[in-house]
Structures are given as C-alpha cells and as structure tokens.
Short mmCIF file of C-alpha atoms in Angstrom, two decimals:
data_model
loop_
_atom_site.label_atom_id
_atom_site.label_comp_id
_atom_site.label_asym_id
_atom_site.label_seq_id
_atom_site.Cartn_x
_atom_site.Cartn_y
_atom_site.Cartn_z
CA MET A 10 -50.74 -118.14 -5.52
CA GLU A 11 -53.81 -118.83 -3.54
CA THR A 12 -55.86 -117.61 -0.67
CA THR A 13 -57.24 -120.36 1.49
CA PRO A 14 -60.41 -119.89 3.53
CA ARG A 15 -60.26 -121.35 7.00
CA SER A 16 -63.24 -123.57 7.64
CA GLY A 17 -65.78 -122.21 10.08
CA THR A 18 -64.36 -118.69 10.22
CA ALA A 19 -64.33 -115.55 8.16
CA HIS A 20 -60.52 -115.52 8.32
CA ARG A 21 -58.52 -116.15 5.20
CA ASP A 22 -54.91 -117.04 4.76
CA ALA A 23 -52.68 -116.44 1.77
CA HIS A 24 -50.07 -118.93 0.59
CA TRP A 25 -47.52 -118.75 -2.20
CA SER A 26 -45.24 -121.58 -3.26
CA THR A 27 -42.27 -120.82 -5.45
CA LEU A 28 -38.63 -121.68 -6.00
CA ALA A 29 -35.78 -119.70 -4.51
CA CYS A 30 -32.21 -119.86 -5.71
CA HIS A 31 -29.70 -120.28 -2.91
CA TYR A 32 -26.19 -118.99 -3.52
CA PRO A 33 -23.87 -120.74 -1.05
CA SER A 34 -20.36 -119.60 -0.31
CA GLN A 35 -17.74 -119.50 -3.03
CA GLY A 36 -16.92 -122.75 -4.72
CA GLN A 37 -20.29 -124.36 -4.00
CA VAL A 38 -23.04 -125.02 -6.53
CA ARG A 39 -26.17 -122.84 -6.61
CA LEU A 40 -29.22 -124.69 -5.29
CA THR A 41 -32.90 -124.35 -6.15
CA ILE A 42 -35.05 -124.65 -3.03
CA PRO A 43 -38.86 -124.89 -2.87
CA VAL A 44 -40.27 -122.30 -0.48
CA THR A 45 -43.77 -121.63 0.79
CA PHE A 46 -44.75 -118.19 2.01
CA SER A 47 -47.76 -118.07 4.34
CA TYR A 48 -49.72 -115.15 5.69
CA ARG A 49 -52.37 -115.42 8.39
CA ARG A 50 -54.77 -112.65 9.33
CA SER A 51 -54.37 -113.77 12.96
CA ASP A 52 -50.65 -112.83 12.72
CA PRO A 53 -51.00 -109.74 10.52
CA LEU A 54 -47.50 -108.30 10.80
CA CYS A 55 -45.60 -111.41 9.77
CA VAL A 56 -45.01 -113.71 6.84
CA GLN A 57 -43.77 -117.22 7.43
CA ALA A 58 -41.31 -118.59 4.86
CA VAL A 59 -40.71 -122.34 4.96
CA PHE A 60 -37.72 -123.48 2.93
CA HIS A 61 -38.21 -127.13 2.04
CA CYS A 62 -34.73 -128.65 2.29
CA GLN A 63 -33.65 -131.98 3.77
CA GLN A 64 -35.20 -130.56 6.91
CA ASP A 65 -37.69 -127.68 6.63
CA VAL A 66 -36.28 -124.34 7.74
CA THR A 67 -38.74 -121.65 8.81
CA TRP A 68 -38.10 -117.92 8.90
CA VAL A 69 -40.59 -115.36 10.17
CA LEU A 70 -40.30 -112.16 8.15
CA GLY A 71 -41.98 -108.80 8.55
CA ARG A 72 -44.63 -108.26 5.86
CA ASP A 73 -43.76 -104.56 5.53
CA MET A 74 -40.05 -105.38 5.37
CA LEU A 75 -40.67 -107.73 2.44
CA ALA A 76 -42.81 -105.13 0.70
CA SER A 77 -40.12 -102.46 1.18
CA ALA A 78 -37.44 -104.81 -0.15
CA THR A 79 -39.29 -105.11 -3.47
CA CYS A 80 -38.49 -101.41 -4.06
CA ALA A 81 -35.29 -100.59 -2.17
CA LEU A 82 -32.61 -101.96 0.14
CA THR A 83 -34.13 -102.91 3.47
CA ASP A 84 -31.63 -104.01 6.08
CA GLY A 85 -32.30 -105.38 9.54
CA SER A 86 -30.02 -107.16 11.96
CA ASP A 87 -30.52 -110.69 10.60
CA ILE A 88 -32.49 -110.03 7.42
CA ALA A 89 -31.84 -107.84 4.41
CA GLY A 90 -33.66 -107.61 1.11
CA TRP A 91 -33.21 -105.61 -2.08
CA PRO A 92 -34.41 -105.61 -5.69
CA ASP A 93 -32.02 -106.50 -8.49
CA PRO A 94 -32.21 -103.61 -10.98
CA VAL A 95 -31.04 -105.82 -13.86
CA ASP A 96 -33.04 -109.04 -13.83
CA GLY A 97 -36.14 -108.33 -11.72
CA ARG A 98 -35.21 -110.68 -8.89
CA LEU A 99 -35.45 -109.96 -5.19
CA TRP A 100 -32.42 -110.79 -3.08
CA LEU A 101 -32.79 -111.91 0.52
CA ARG A 102 -29.97 -112.32 3.00
CA LEU A 103 -31.09 -114.40 5.96
CA GLY A 104 -28.88 -114.72 9.01
CA ALA A 105 -25.76 -113.02 10.20
CA HIS A 106 -22.32 -113.44 8.65
CA PRO A 107 -20.75 -116.02 8.37
CA ASP A 108 -23.82 -118.28 8.69
CA GLN A 109 -25.98 -116.36 6.26
CA ALA A 110 -28.04 -117.62 3.34
CA LEU A 111 -28.23 -115.58 0.15
CA LEU A 112 -31.38 -116.27 -1.86
CA SER A 113 -33.14 -114.80 -4.86
CA LEU A 114 -36.73 -115.10 -6.04
CA ASP A 115 -39.12 -113.48 -8.51
CA ARG A 116 -39.77 -109.93 -7.27
CA GLU A 117 -42.96 -109.32 -9.29
CA GLN A 118 -44.57 -112.55 -8.08
CA LEU A 119 -43.68 -111.69 -4.49
CA ALA A 120 -45.09 -108.19 -4.91
CA ALA A 121 -48.33 -109.59 -6.40
CA TRP A 122 -48.69 -112.02 -3.49
CA LEU A 123 -48.02 -109.25 -0.97
CA ARG A 124 -50.82 -107.20 -2.57
CA ILE A 125 -53.16 -110.10 -1.74
CA THR A 126 -52.04 -109.98 1.90
CA TYR A 127 -52.65 -106.22 1.99
CA ALA A 128 -56.16 -106.81 0.62
CA LEU A 129 -56.77 -109.27 3.49
CA VAL A 130 -55.40 -106.87 6.11
CA PRO A 131 -54.92 -103.31 4.86
CA PRO A 132 -51.95 -101.30 6.16
CA GLY A 133 -52.75 -99.58 9.44
CA THR A 134 -55.42 -102.12 10.46
CA GLU A 135 -53.08 -104.86 11.67
CA GLU A 136 -53.84 -104.18 15.36
CA ASP A 137 -57.53 -104.84 14.70
CA HIS A 138 -56.65 -108.43 13.75
CA LEU A 139 -54.26 -109.26 16.59
CA ASP A 140 -55.41 -111.72 19.24
CA TRP A 141 -54.54 -110.01 22.50
CA THR A 142 -55.91 -112.84 24.69
CA PRO A 143 -52.54 -114.55 25.42
CA ILE A 144 -50.91 -111.26 26.37
CA LEU A 145 -53.83 -110.24 28.58
CA GLN A 146 -53.71 -113.63 30.31
CA LEU A 147 -50.02 -113.15 31.07
CA LEU A 148 -50.68 -109.70 32.51
CA THR A 149 -53.44 -110.94 34.80
CA CYS A 150 -51.47 -113.85 36.32
#
C-alpha cells in the first residue's frame, strides 16, 4: 500500500496492488489476477480497479460501496460485494449475469487501504474536492 504525492500539488493519491482470485464458471480453473486499486482526491467518490489480464480491464467502484462490502452484503445493479465470514476474504461480483466475474481478495488489506483514502478525503467532505469546472462549462454553453 502506498500513497503517492502528485508533483507540484498538495493532492495525494492512494494506490494498492494486490492479487484477486477469479472464480470462472463451473468446470474452469480458478485464476489469480493482479489488480491495482487507485484513489484520487480529484475523484473523491470513486475507486478505480484495474485488473491486469491479457488486456487491462478497468472498473470504477464507489468508495463507500467497497467500504460497506467489507462489513455486509452490498448489492448494486452491476456490482455486489460481501465479506466471507469464514476465511476473511471479500467477495466481489462484477457485471450482470451471465457475463459476471466473481472475485475474492483480502478483506482486511482492502479495509486498511480504504482507511487511507478516508484520511485523504474524510466522509462528508467529498464535494469539497470535486472539480466542478467541466460541469459549469457545459452549463454555460
């Protein structure tokens, strides 16, 4: 886990590289996939997860959704997450059936990394870090 200062600014990003286990459909072999989670203060509501496969696959996940999933089932339309009560893993379902990916990763490490992101941008202050310039430019055209 690391936080990376951005040169020339007071902004800091947080990155975490780990391995996720991918459980494909029945009859296929479980795969271990490197994944990098990135958090940017300039995009305070989201976490970017890049799964490094033959071709990188990027998912944008809600930071609060990930945090909730470390404690209880959190289910959205295309993303669900829940803790495994037996082995301390976190399960993530990405995508809708039948094209979904079922992954697991270390729940405690994810929770520790998320605490770093909440130290960078505390809950309830996300709007203070948003860059509204692109939206304002669209509204004034």
